[in-house]
Amino acid sequence: MTDIPRRAAARTAKLASLPLGFAGRTVLGLGKRVTGMASDVISAEIQQRTAEQLFSVLGQLKGGAMKFGQALSVFEAALPDELAGPYRQALTKLQEAAPPLPAASVHRVLAAELGDDWRANFAEFDDVPAAAASIGQVHRAVWRSPPPGRGRRRTPDRAVAVKIQYPGAGDALLSDLKQLSRMAGMFRAIQPGIDVKPLIVELRERITEELDYELEAETQRAFHAGYAKDPDIYVPEVIRATPHVLVTEWIDGTPLSAVISGGTQEERDEAGRLMAVLHFSAPRRCGLLHADPHPGNFRILPDGRLGVIDFGAVARLPDGLPEPVGRLLSLALAGDADGVLAGLVEEGFVKPDDDNLDGPALLDFLRPMLAPVVEEEFQFTRAWLRGEAVRLGNPRSPAYQLSRHLNLPPSYLLLHRVTMGSIGVLSQLEAKARYRDIVEEWLPGFSA
């Protein structure tokens, strides 16, 4: 492979192999049942092979296919262990690595963006990528400091991360997401209870921002300034940016995915606290919300801070988090059912002419979701998230029937998705912390 696969026919064929492969393995499983093989053994084999193919295809294609897979990986915590197990490892790989772009293609991009003498910018450049992700890959390098002015001492060269966008990434994103939207049925089979269509629509709407590395640099500079000298969060400095190349300060740390898989309870608790602090504090500090909370974008630094390394997806909240969210949360904690219902109608979560919604029933519907801020200390777990997924996703449950009367206003779509993604990560971490204190400090309108 010399470039990101971008011809529509070739990419469509690879993506089409996913449902075809899944169907083929299912038929093969039926045949094995006829021969007397145990159904649980067959199902496990089908799930394992589907997981392997899922990583292989989404990783090779990069683009929208891989970005979708990364987003999907956050929600595996909501699935039963017997179903999630085979997919967890394969999907988690998408948070940290993918098949790399060859060195020759990397050099062509660098020459086009930084000039034919691009190597003059670097004292060292590693052709082997440190990470390969959805629309670009990252190389470790040493940025050569400029010659000092007269009478000044030369500043040291700096270790940097060089993010290089895959050629053809824009076309690939659009092609993948169009094709993936037709495959919702297959993904429901792989991850029941998760509707992928809204996720795909949102990814498609944000393509332009994701592809503009100069805009990402501007965003990262805002976060860097907002968290300067912060004891909890660290954002690397931007060194150089062009439309398709972004050079930032290199940071060493433990990937959040490694903390999830092998961290102690204390380490996972602290990582969860830091993730919650970032989520709630960024809108006030920067007027922005980090909108891509999958674990591959975070590192735990040697000094204990949370390092954030990707800013391609953000929500712009110049006025901070919406005050009505905090106010309605306070009313719910106080048991003011009528106040909550009136507030939800005012914000557009409930249609004004819907007379079938009862205030106390609405409060009962919301109460389990309030547990993280009701309790002085709360532990997110996979079991808790699975319970909520079952409660809200079962068409026969009262919660599901009530949810049909609720609407998610467009202005809250991204905030809702990011919050759900963050909860997914906290549940993967099984992190315990005083989340109510964090919410009370940073969420406008909220008082416990």
CSV table of C-alpha atoms in Angstrom, one decimal:
chain,number,residue,atom,x,y,z
A,1,MET,CA,0.0,0.0,0.0
A,2,THR,CA,1.6,3.3,-1.1
A,3,ASP,CA,-1.2,5.6,-0.1
A,4,ILE,CA,-4.5,5.7,1.8
A,5,PRO,CA,-6.9,3.6,-0.3
A,6,ARG,CA,-9.2,6.3,-1.7
A,7,ARG,CA,-10.9,5.1,-4.9
A,8,ALA,CA,-14.5,4.8,-4.0
A,9,ALA,CA,-14.9,1.4,-5.6
A,10,ALA,CA,-11.9,-0.1,-3.7
A,11,ARG,CA,-13.0,1.3,-0.4
A,12,THR,CA,-16.6,0.3,-0.9
A,13,ALA,CA,-15.5,-3.3,-1.7
A,14,LYS,CA,-13.5,-3.5,1.5
A,15,LEU,CA,-16.3,-2.1,3.6
A,16,ALA,CA,-18.8,-4.4,1.9
A,17,SER,CA,-16.6,-7.3,3.0
A,18,LEU,CA,-17.7,-6.6,6.6
A,19,PRO,CA,-21.4,-7.5,6.4
A,20,LEU,CA,-20.6,-10.2,3.8
A,21,GLY,CA,-18.0,-11.8,6.1
A,22,PHE,CA,-20.4,-11.6,9.0
A,23,ALA,CA,-23.2,-13.2,7.0
A,24,GLY,CA,-20.8,-15.9,5.8
A,25,ARG,CA,-19.6,-16.7,9.2
A,26,THR,CA,-23.2,-16.9,10.5
A,27,VAL,CA,-24.1,-19.3,7.7
A,28,LEU,CA,-21.0,-21.4,8.5
A,29,GLY,CA,-22.1,-21.4,12.1
A,30,LEU,CA,-25.5,-22.8,11.2
A,31,GLY,CA,-23.7,-25.5,9.3
A,32,LYS,CA,-21.6,-26.4,12.3
A,33,ARG,CA,-24.6,-26.6,14.5
A,34,VAL,CA,-26.0,-29.2,12.2
A,35,THR,CA,-22.9,-31.3,12.8
A,36,GLY,CA,-23.4,-31.0,16.6
A,37,MET,CA,-20.9,-28.4,17.6
A,38,ALA,CA,-22.0,-26.4,20.7
A,39,SER,CA,-23.8,-23.1,19.9
A,40,ASP,CA,-21.8,-21.1,22.4
A,41,VAL,CA,-18.5,-22.3,20.9
A,42,ILE,CA,-19.8,-21.4,17.4
A,43,SER,CA,-20.9,-17.9,18.5
A,44,ALA,CA,-17.6,-17.2,20.2
A,45,GLU,CA,-15.8,-18.2,17.1
A,46,ILE,CA,-18.0,-16.0,14.9
A,47,GLN,CA,-17.5,-13.0,17.2
A,48,GLN,CA,-13.7,-13.4,17.4
A,49,ARG,CA,-13.3,-13.7,13.6
A,50,THR,CA,-15.7,-10.7,13.1
A,51,ALA,CA,-13.6,-8.6,15.5
A,52,GLU,CA,-10.4,-9.5,13.7
A,53,GLN,CA,-11.9,-8.6,10.3
A,54,LEU,CA,-13.4,-5.4,11.8
A,55,PHE,CA,-10.0,-4.1,13.0
A,56,SER,CA,-8.3,-5.2,9.8
A,57,VAL,CA,-10.7,-3.5,7.4
A,58,LEU,CA,-11.3,-0.3,9.4
A,59,GLY,CA,-7.6,0.0,10.2
A,60,GLN,CA,-6.4,-0.4,6.6
A,61,LEU,CA,-8.9,2.0,5.2
A,62,LYS,CA,-8.2,4.7,7.9
A,63,GLY,CA,-10.4,7.7,7.0
A,64,GLY,CA,-14.0,7.7,8.1
A,65,ALA,CA,-14.0,4.0,8.5
A,66,MET,CA,-11.4,4.0,11.2
A,67,LYS,CA,-12.7,7.2,12.9
A,68,PHE,CA,-16.1,5.5,13.2
A,69,GLY,CA,-14.4,2.4,14.7
A,70,GLN,CA,-12.5,4.6,17.2
A,71,ALA,CA,-15.8,6.2,18.2
A,72,LEU,CA,-17.5,2.8,18.4
A,73,SER,CA,-14.7,1.5,20.7
A,74,VAL,CA,-15.7,3.9,23.5
A,75,PHE,CA,-19.1,2.3,23.8
A,76,GLU,CA,-18.0,-1.3,24.3
A,77,ALA,CA,-18.3,-0.8,28.0
A,78,ALA,CA,-22.1,-0.8,27.6
A,79,LEU,CA,-22.2,-4.4,26.3
A,80,PRO,CA,-22.4,-7.7,28.2
A,81,ASP,CA,-19.0,-9.2,28.7
A,82,GLU,CA,-19.8,-12.3,26.8
A,83,LEU,CA,-20.5,-10.2,23.7
A,84,ALA,CA,-18.0,-7.4,24.3
A,85,GLY,CA,-15.0,-9.5,25.1
A,86,PRO,CA,-14.2,-10.6,21.5
A,87,TYR,CA,-14.5,-7.0,20.2
A,88,ARG,CA,-12.9,-5.2,23.1
A,89,GLN,CA,-9.3,-5.9,22.1
A,90,ALA,CA,-9.8,-5.4,18.4
A,91,LEU,CA,-11.7,-2.1,18.8
A,92,THR,CA,-9.2,-0.9,21.4
A,93,LYS,CA,-6.4,-1.3,18.9
A,94,LEU,CA,-8.0,1.4,16.9
A,95,GLN,CA,-7.4,3.8,19.7
A,96,GLU,CA,-3.6,3.5,19.5
A,97,ALA,CA,-2.5,2.1,16.1
A,98,ALA,CA,-3.3,1.3,12.5
A,99,PRO,CA,-1.3,0.1,9.5
A,100,PRO,CA,1.2,2.9,8.7
A,101,LEU,CA,1.6,5.0,5.6
A,102,PRO,CA,5.0,4.2,3.9
A,103,ALA,CA,7.9,6.5,4.3
A,104,ALA,CA,7.9,7.6,0.7
A,105,SER,CA,4.4,8.9,1.0
A,106,VAL,CA,5.2,10.7,4.2
A,107,HIS,CA,8.2,12.4,2.6
A,108,ARG,CA,6.0,13.6,-0.3
A,109,VAL,CA,3.5,15.2,2.1
A,110,LEU,CA,6.3,16.9,4.1
A,111,ALA,CA,7.9,18.3,0.9
A,112,ALA,CA,4.5,19.7,-0.3
A,113,GLU,CA,3.8,21.3,3.1
A,114,LEU,CA,7.2,22.4,4.5
A,115,GLY,CA,9.1,22.7,1.2
A,116,ASP,CA,11.6,20.5,-0.6
A,117,ASP,CA,14.2,21.3,2.2
A,118,TRP,CA,11.8,20.0,4.9
A,119,ARG,CA,14.6,18.0,6.5
A,120,ALA,CA,16.4,21.3,7.4
A,121,ASN,CA,13.7,21.8,10.1
A,122,PHE,CA,14.6,18.6,11.9
A,123,ALA,CA,17.8,17.5,13.6
A,124,GLU,CA,16.2,14.0,13.6
A,125,PHE,CA,13.1,12.5,12.0
A,126,ASP,CA,11.9,8.9,12.6
A,127,ASP,CA,10.4,7.4,9.4
A,128,VAL,CA,8.6,4.8,11.5
A,129,PRO,CA,5.4,6.3,12.9
A,130,ALA,CA,4.8,6.4,16.6
A,131,ALA,CA,1.1,6.2,16.0
A,132,ALA,CA,-1.2,5.8,13.0
A,133,ALA,CA,-4.8,6.9,13.3
A,134,SER,CA,-7.9,7.8,11.3
A,135,ILE,CA,-6.8,10.7,9.0
A,136,GLY,CA,-3.2,11.0,9.9
A,137,GLN,CA,-0.2,9.5,11.5
A,138,VAL,CA,2.4,10.8,14.0
A,139,HIS,CA,6.2,10.7,13.8
A,140,ARG,CA,8.6,11.4,16.5
A,141,ALA,CA,11.3,14.0,15.5
A,142,VAL,CA,13.6,16.6,16.9
A,143,TRP,CA,12.9,20.2,15.8
A,144,ARG,CA,15.9,22.2,15.1
A,145,SER,CA,16.0,25.5,17.0
A,146,PRO,CA,16.6,28.6,14.9
A,147,PRO,CA,20.1,30.3,15.0
A,148,PRO,CA,20.3,32.7,17.9
A,149,GLY,CA,20.5,36.4,17.5
A,150,ARG,CA,23.7,38.3,18.2
A,151,GLY,CA,24.7,38.0,21.8
A,152,ARG,CA,22.1,35.4,22.6
A,153,ARG,CA,22.5,31.7,23.5
A,154,ARG,CA,21.1,29.1,21.2
A,155,THR,CA,18.0,27.4,22.5
A,156,PRO,CA,18.0,23.6,22.7
A,157,ASP,CA,16.5,21.5,19.9
A,158,ARG,CA,13.0,20.1,20.9
A,159,ALA,CA,11.5,16.6,20.7
A,160,VAL,CA,8.3,17.0,18.7
A,161,ALA,CA,5.3,15.1,17.4
A,162,VAL,CA,4.8,15.5,13.6
A,163,LYS,CA,1.2,14.7,12.6
A,164,ILE,CA,0.9,14.1,8.9
A,165,GLN,CA,-2.5,13.9,7.1
A,166,TYR,CA,-3.0,11.0,4.8
A,167,PRO,CA,-3.2,12.0,1.1
A,168,GLY,CA,-6.9,11.7,0.0
A,169,ALA,CA,-8.2,11.7,3.5
A,170,GLY,CA,-11.1,14.0,2.7
A,171,ASP,CA,-12.4,11.9,-0.1
A,172,ALA,CA,-11.9,8.8,2.0
A,173,LEU,CA,-13.9,10.2,4.9
A,174,LEU,CA,-16.9,11.1,2.8
A,175,SER,CA,-16.8,7.8,0.9
A,176,ASP,CA,-16.5,5.7,4.1
A,177,LEU,CA,-19.3,7.4,6.0
A,178,LYS,CA,-21.7,7.2,3.1
A,179,GLN,CA,-21.1,3.5,2.9
A,180,LEU,CA,-21.1,2.9,6.7
A,181,SER,CA,-24.5,4.6,7.0
A,182,ARG,CA,-25.9,1.8,4.8
A,183,MET,CA,-24.6,-0.8,7.3
A,184,ALA,CA,-26.4,0.1,10.4
A,185,GLY,CA,-28.0,-3.3,10.6
A,186,MET,CA,-24.7,-5.1,10.7
A,187,PHE,CA,-23.4,-2.9,13.4
A,188,ARG,CA,-26.6,-3.4,15.5
A,189,ALA,CA,-25.7,-7.1,15.3
A,190,ILE,CA,-22.2,-6.5,16.5
A,191,GLN,CA,-23.1,-3.9,19.1
A,192,PRO,CA,-26.8,-4.3,20.0
A,193,GLY,CA,-28.6,-1.2,21.4
A,194,ILE,CA,-26.2,1.3,19.8
A,195,ASP,CA,-27.7,3.4,17.0
A,196,VAL,CA,-24.7,4.3,14.8
A,197,LYS,CA,-26.6,6.5,12.3
A,198,PRO,CA,-26.5,9.7,14.5
A,199,LEU,CA,-22.8,9.1,15.1
A,200,ILE,CA,-22.1,8.8,11.4
A,201,VAL,CA,-24.2,11.9,10.6
A,202,GLU,CA,-22.2,13.9,13.2
A,203,LEU,CA,-18.8,12.7,11.9
A,204,ARG,CA,-19.8,13.7,8.4
A,205,GLU,CA,-20.8,17.2,9.5
A,206,ARG,CA,-17.4,17.7,11.2
A,207,ILE,CA,-15.2,16.6,8.4
A,208,THR,CA,-14.1,20.1,7.3
A,209,GLU,CA,-12.8,21.0,10.8
A,210,GLU,CA,-11.1,17.6,11.3
A,211,LEU,CA,-9.1,18.0,8.0
A,212,ASP,CA,-7.9,21.5,8.7
A,213,TYR,CA,-4.7,21.2,10.8
A,214,GLU,CA,-4.2,25.0,11.0
A,215,LEU,CA,-7.6,25.2,12.7
A,216,GLU,CA,-6.6,22.4,15.0
A,217,ALA,CA,-3.4,24.3,15.8
A,218,GLU,CA,-5.5,27.3,16.7
A,219,THR,CA,-7.7,25.2,19.0
A,220,GLN,CA,-4.7,23.5,20.6
A,221,ARG,CA,-3.1,26.9,21.3
A,222,ALA,CA,-6.3,28.0,23.1
A,223,PHE,CA,-6.3,24.9,25.3
A,224,HIS,CA,-2.5,25.3,25.9
A,225,ALA,CA,-3.2,28.9,27.1
A,226,GLY,CA,-6.3,27.9,29.1
A,227,TYR,CA,-4.4,25.2,31.0
A,228,ALA,CA,-1.0,26.9,31.4
A,229,LYS,CA,0.6,25.8,34.7
A,230,ASP,CA,-2.5,23.8,35.6
A,231,PRO,CA,-1.9,21.1,38.2
A,232,ASP,CA,-4.2,18.5,36.5
A,233,ILE,CA,-4.1,19.0,32.7
A,234,TYR,CA,-1.3,19.4,30.3
A,235,VAL,CA,-1.6,20.5,26.6
A,236,PRO,CA,1.5,20.4,24.4
A,237,GLU,CA,2.7,23.5,22.7
A,238,VAL,CA,2.2,24.0,19.0
A,239,ILE,CA,5.5,24.5,17.1
A,240,ARG,CA,4.4,24.7,13.4
A,241,ALA,CA,1.2,24.2,11.4
A,242,THR,CA,0.2,23.9,7.8
A,243,PRO,CA,-3.1,22.7,6.3
A,244,HIS,CA,-1.8,19.0,6.4
A,245,VAL,CA,1.1,18.9,8.8
A,246,LEU,CA,1.0,19.8,12.5
A,247,VAL,CA,4.2,19.9,14.7
A,248,THR,CA,3.7,20.0,18.4
A,249,GLU,CA,5.7,19.4,21.6
A,250,TRP,CA,6.3,15.7,22.2
A,251,ILE,CA,5.1,14.3,25.5
A,252,ASP,CA,5.9,11.0,27.1
A,253,GLY,CA,3.3,9.2,29.2
A,254,THR,CA,1.2,6.1,29.7
A,255,PRO,CA,-1.6,5.7,27.2
A,256,LEU,CA,-5.1,5.9,28.8
A,257,SER,CA,-5.9,2.6,27.1
A,258,ALA,CA,-3.0,1.0,29.1
A,259,VAL,CA,-4.4,2.4,32.3
A,260,ILE,CA,-7.8,0.9,31.4
A,261,SER,CA,-6.3,-2.5,30.7
A,262,GLY,CA,-3.6,-2.7,33.4
A,263,GLY,CA,-3.8,0.2,35.8
A,264,THR,CA,-4.4,-0.2,39.6
A,265,GLN,CA,-7.7,0.9,41.0
A,266,GLU,CA,-6.0,4.0,42.4
A,267,GLU,CA,-4.5,4.9,39.0
A,268,ARG,CA,-7.9,4.3,37.2
A,269,ASP,CA,-9.7,6.4,39.8
A,270,GLU,CA,-7.3,9.3,39.3
A,271,ALA,CA,-7.5,9.0,35.5
A,272,GLY,CA,-11.3,9.2,35.7
A,273,ARG,CA,-11.1,12.3,37.9
A,274,LEU,CA,-8.8,14.0,35.5
A,275,MET,CA,-11.0,13.1,32.5
A,276,ALA,CA,-14.0,14.6,34.4
A,277,VAL,CA,-12.1,17.7,35.2
A,278,LEU,CA,-11.2,18.2,31.6
A,279,HIS,CA,-14.7,17.7,30.4
A,280,PHE,CA,-16.4,20.2,32.7
A,281,SER,CA,-13.6,22.8,33.0
A,282,ALA,CA,-12.6,23.3,29.4
A,283,PRO,CA,-15.7,25.3,28.3
A,284,ARG,CA,-15.1,27.9,31.0
A,285,ARG,CA,-11.4,28.0,30.6
A,286,CYS,CA,-11.2,27.9,26.8
A,287,GLY,CA,-14.7,28.4,25.4
A,288,LEU,CA,-14.2,24.9,23.9
A,289,LEU,CA,-15.1,21.3,24.7
A,290,HIS,CA,-12.8,18.5,23.7
A,291,ALA,CA,-15.1,16.4,21.5
A,292,ASP,CA,-13.2,13.2,20.8
A,293,PRO,CA,-12.9,11.4,24.2
A,294,HIS,CA,-11.5,8.1,23.0
A,295,PRO,CA,-8.6,6.8,25.1
A,296,GLY,CA,-6.0,7.1,22.3
A,297,ASN,CA,-6.1,10.9,22.7
A,298,PHE,CA,-4.9,10.9,26.3
A,299,ARG,CA,-1.7,10.1,28.3
A,300,ILE,CA,-1.0,10.0,32.0
A,301,LEU,CA,2.3,12.0,32.4
A,302,PRO,CA,5.1,10.9,34.8
A,303,ASP,CA,4.1,13.8,37.1
A,304,GLY,CA,0.5,12.5,37.2
A,305,ARG,CA,-1.1,15.1,34.9
A,306,LEU,CA,-3.5,14.2,32.1
A,307,GLY,CA,-1.8,14.9,28.7
A,308,VAL,CA,-4.2,15.7,25.9
A,309,ILE,CA,-2.8,15.2,22.4
A,310,ASP,CA,-5.5,15.6,19.7
A,311,PHE,CA,-7.7,18.6,19.1
A,312,GLY,CA,-9.2,17.9,15.7
A,313,ALA,CA,-12.7,17.6,17.1
A,314,VAL,CA,-14.1,20.3,19.5
A,315,ALA,CA,-17.4,21.9,20.4
A,316,ARG,CA,-17.3,25.7,20.4
A,317,LEU,CA,-18.9,27.0,23.6
A,318,PRO,CA,-17.9,30.6,23.9
A,319,ASP,CA,-20.4,31.1,26.8
A,320,GLY,CA,-19.3,27.9,28.5
A,321,LEU,CA,-21.6,24.9,29.3
A,322,PRO,CA,-25.3,25.7,29.0
A,323,GLU,CA,-26.6,27.1,32.3
A,324,PRO,CA,-30.0,25.3,31.9
A,325,VAL,CA,-28.2,21.9,32.2
A,326,GLY,CA,-26.9,22.8,35.7
A,327,ARG,CA,-30.2,24.4,36.7
A,328,LEU,CA,-32.3,21.4,35.7
A,329,LEU,CA,-29.9,19.0,37.3
A,330,SER,CA,-30.3,20.9,40.6
A,331,LEU,CA,-34.1,20.9,40.3
A,332,ALA,CA,-34.0,17.1,39.7
A,333,LEU,CA,-31.8,16.6,42.7
A,334,ALA,CA,-34.3,18.7,44.8
A,335,GLY,CA,-37.2,16.5,43.5
A,336,ASP,CA,-38.9,19.4,41.8
A,337,ALA,CA,-40.7,17.3,39.1
A,338,ASP,CA,-42.8,20.1,37.8
A,339,GLY,CA,-39.8,22.5,37.5
A,340,VAL,CA,-37.8,19.8,35.6
A,341,LEU,CA,-40.6,19.2,33.2
A,342,ALA,CA,-41.2,22.9,32.6
A,343,GLY,CA,-37.5,23.4,32.0
A,344,LEU,CA,-37.2,20.6,29.6
A,345,VAL,CA,-40.1,22.0,27.6
A,346,GLU,CA,-38.5,25.4,27.6
A,347,GLU,CA,-35.2,24.0,26.2
A,348,GLY,CA,-36.9,21.9,23.6
A,349,PHE,CA,-36.4,18.4,25.1
A,350,VAL,CA,-40.1,18.0,25.3
A,351,LYS,CA,-42.7,19.2,22.8
A,352,PRO,CA,-44.9,21.9,24.3
A,353,ASP,CA,-48.1,20.1,23.2
A,354,ASP,CA,-47.2,16.7,24.6
A,355,ASP,CA,-49.7,16.1,27.4
A,356,ASN,CA,-48.7,12.5,27.9
A,357,LEU,CA,-45.6,13.2,30.1
A,358,ASP,CA,-46.0,13.1,33.8
A,359,GLY,CA,-43.6,15.1,36.0
A,360,PRO,CA,-43.0,12.4,38.7
A,361,ALA,CA,-42.7,9.7,36.1
A,362,LEU,CA,-40.1,11.9,34.3
A,363,LEU,CA,-38.2,12.2,37.6
A,364,ASP,CA,-38.2,8.4,38.1
A,365,PHE,CA,-36.8,8.1,34.6
A,366,LEU,CA,-34.0,10.5,35.3
A,367,ARG,CA,-33.1,9.3,38.8
A,368,PRO,CA,-30.7,6.4,37.9
A,369,MET,CA,-28.8,8.7,35.6
A,370,LEU,CA,-28.3,11.2,38.5
A,371,ALA,CA,-26.4,8.8,40.7
A,372,PRO,CA,-22.9,10.2,39.8
A,373,VAL,CA,-23.9,13.6,41.3
A,374,VAL,CA,-26.3,12.3,44.0
A,375,GLU,CA,-23.7,10.3,45.8
A,376,GLU,CA,-20.7,12.0,47.5
A,377,GLU,CA,-18.4,9.5,45.7
A,378,PHE,CA,-19.5,7.4,42.7
A,379,GLN,CA,-17.9,4.6,40.8
A,380,PHE,CA,-18.6,4.2,37.1
A,381,THR,CA,-18.6,0.6,36.1
A,382,ARG,CA,-19.3,-1.5,33.0
A,383,ALA,CA,-22.1,-3.2,34.9
A,384,TRP,CA,-23.7,0.2,35.8
A,385,LEU,CA,-23.5,1.4,32.1
A,386,ARG,CA,-24.9,-2.0,30.9
A,387,GLY,CA,-27.8,-1.6,33.3
A,388,GLU,CA,-28.6,1.8,32.0
A,389,ALA,CA,-28.3,0.6,28.3
A,390,VAL,CA,-30.7,-2.2,29.0
A,391,ARG,CA,-33.1,0.1,30.9
A,392,LEU,CA,-33.2,2.7,28.2
A,393,GLY,CA,-32.9,0.4,25.2
A,394,ASN,CA,-35.5,-2.3,25.9
A,395,PRO,CA,-38.7,-1.4,24.0
A,396,ARG,CA,-40.8,-3.1,26.6
A,397,SER,CA,-39.4,-1.0,29.5
A,398,PRO,CA,-41.3,2.0,31.0
A,399,ALA,CA,-38.1,4.0,30.6
A,400,TYR,CA,-38.0,3.3,26.9
A,401,GLN,CA,-41.6,4.2,26.4
A,402,LEU,CA,-41.1,7.5,28.3
A,403,SER,CA,-38.0,8.3,26.3
A,404,ARG,CA,-40.1,8.4,23.1
A,405,HIS,CA,-41.7,11.6,24.3
A,406,LEU,CA,-38.2,13.3,24.7
A,407,ASN,CA,-36.4,15.1,22.0
A,408,LEU,CA,-32.7,16.1,21.7
A,409,PRO,CA,-32.4,19.7,20.5
A,410,PRO,CA,-29.8,20.3,17.8
A,411,SER,CA,-27.8,22.6,20.0
A,412,TYR,CA,-27.3,19.8,22.5
A,413,LEU,CA,-26.4,17.0,20.1
A,414,LEU,CA,-22.7,17.3,20.2
A,415,LEU,CA,-22.6,18.0,24.0
A,416,HIS,CA,-24.7,14.9,24.6
A,417,ARG,CA,-22.5,12.7,22.4
A,418,VAL,CA,-19.3,13.8,24.0
A,419,THR,CA,-20.8,13.4,27.5
A,420,MET,CA,-21.9,9.9,26.6
A,421,GLY,CA,-18.5,9.1,25.2
A,422,SER,CA,-16.8,10.4,28.4
A,423,ILE,CA,-19.1,8.3,30.5
A,424,GLY,CA,-18.1,5.3,28.3
A,425,VAL,CA,-14.5,5.9,29.1
A,426,LEU,CA,-15.1,6.4,32.8
A,427,SER,CA,-17.0,3.1,32.8
A,428,GLN,CA,-14.1,1.4,31.0
A,429,LEU,CA,-11.8,2.8,33.7
A,430,GLU,CA,-14.3,1.7,36.4
A,431,ALA,CA,-13.2,4.9,38.1
A,432,LYS,CA,-14.4,6.1,41.5
A,433,ALA,CA,-14.2,9.9,42.3
A,434,ARG,CA,-16.1,12.8,43.9
A,435,TYR,CA,-17.8,13.7,40.6
A,436,ARG,CA,-20.4,15.9,42.3
A,437,ASP,CA,-17.7,18.2,43.6
A,438,ILE,CA,-16.3,18.6,40.0
A,439,VAL,CA,-19.7,19.3,38.6
A,440,GLU,CA,-20.5,21.8,41.3
A,441,GLU,CA,-17.2,23.7,40.7
A,442,TRP,CA,-17.5,23.9,36.9
A,443,LEU,CA,-21.1,23.5,35.7
A,444,PRO,CA,-23.0,26.8,35.6
A,445,GLY,CA,-26.3,26.8,37.4
A,446,PHE,CA,-25.6,23.7,39.4
A,447,SER,CA,-25.7,23.5,43.2
A,448,ALA,CA,-25.9,20.3,45.2
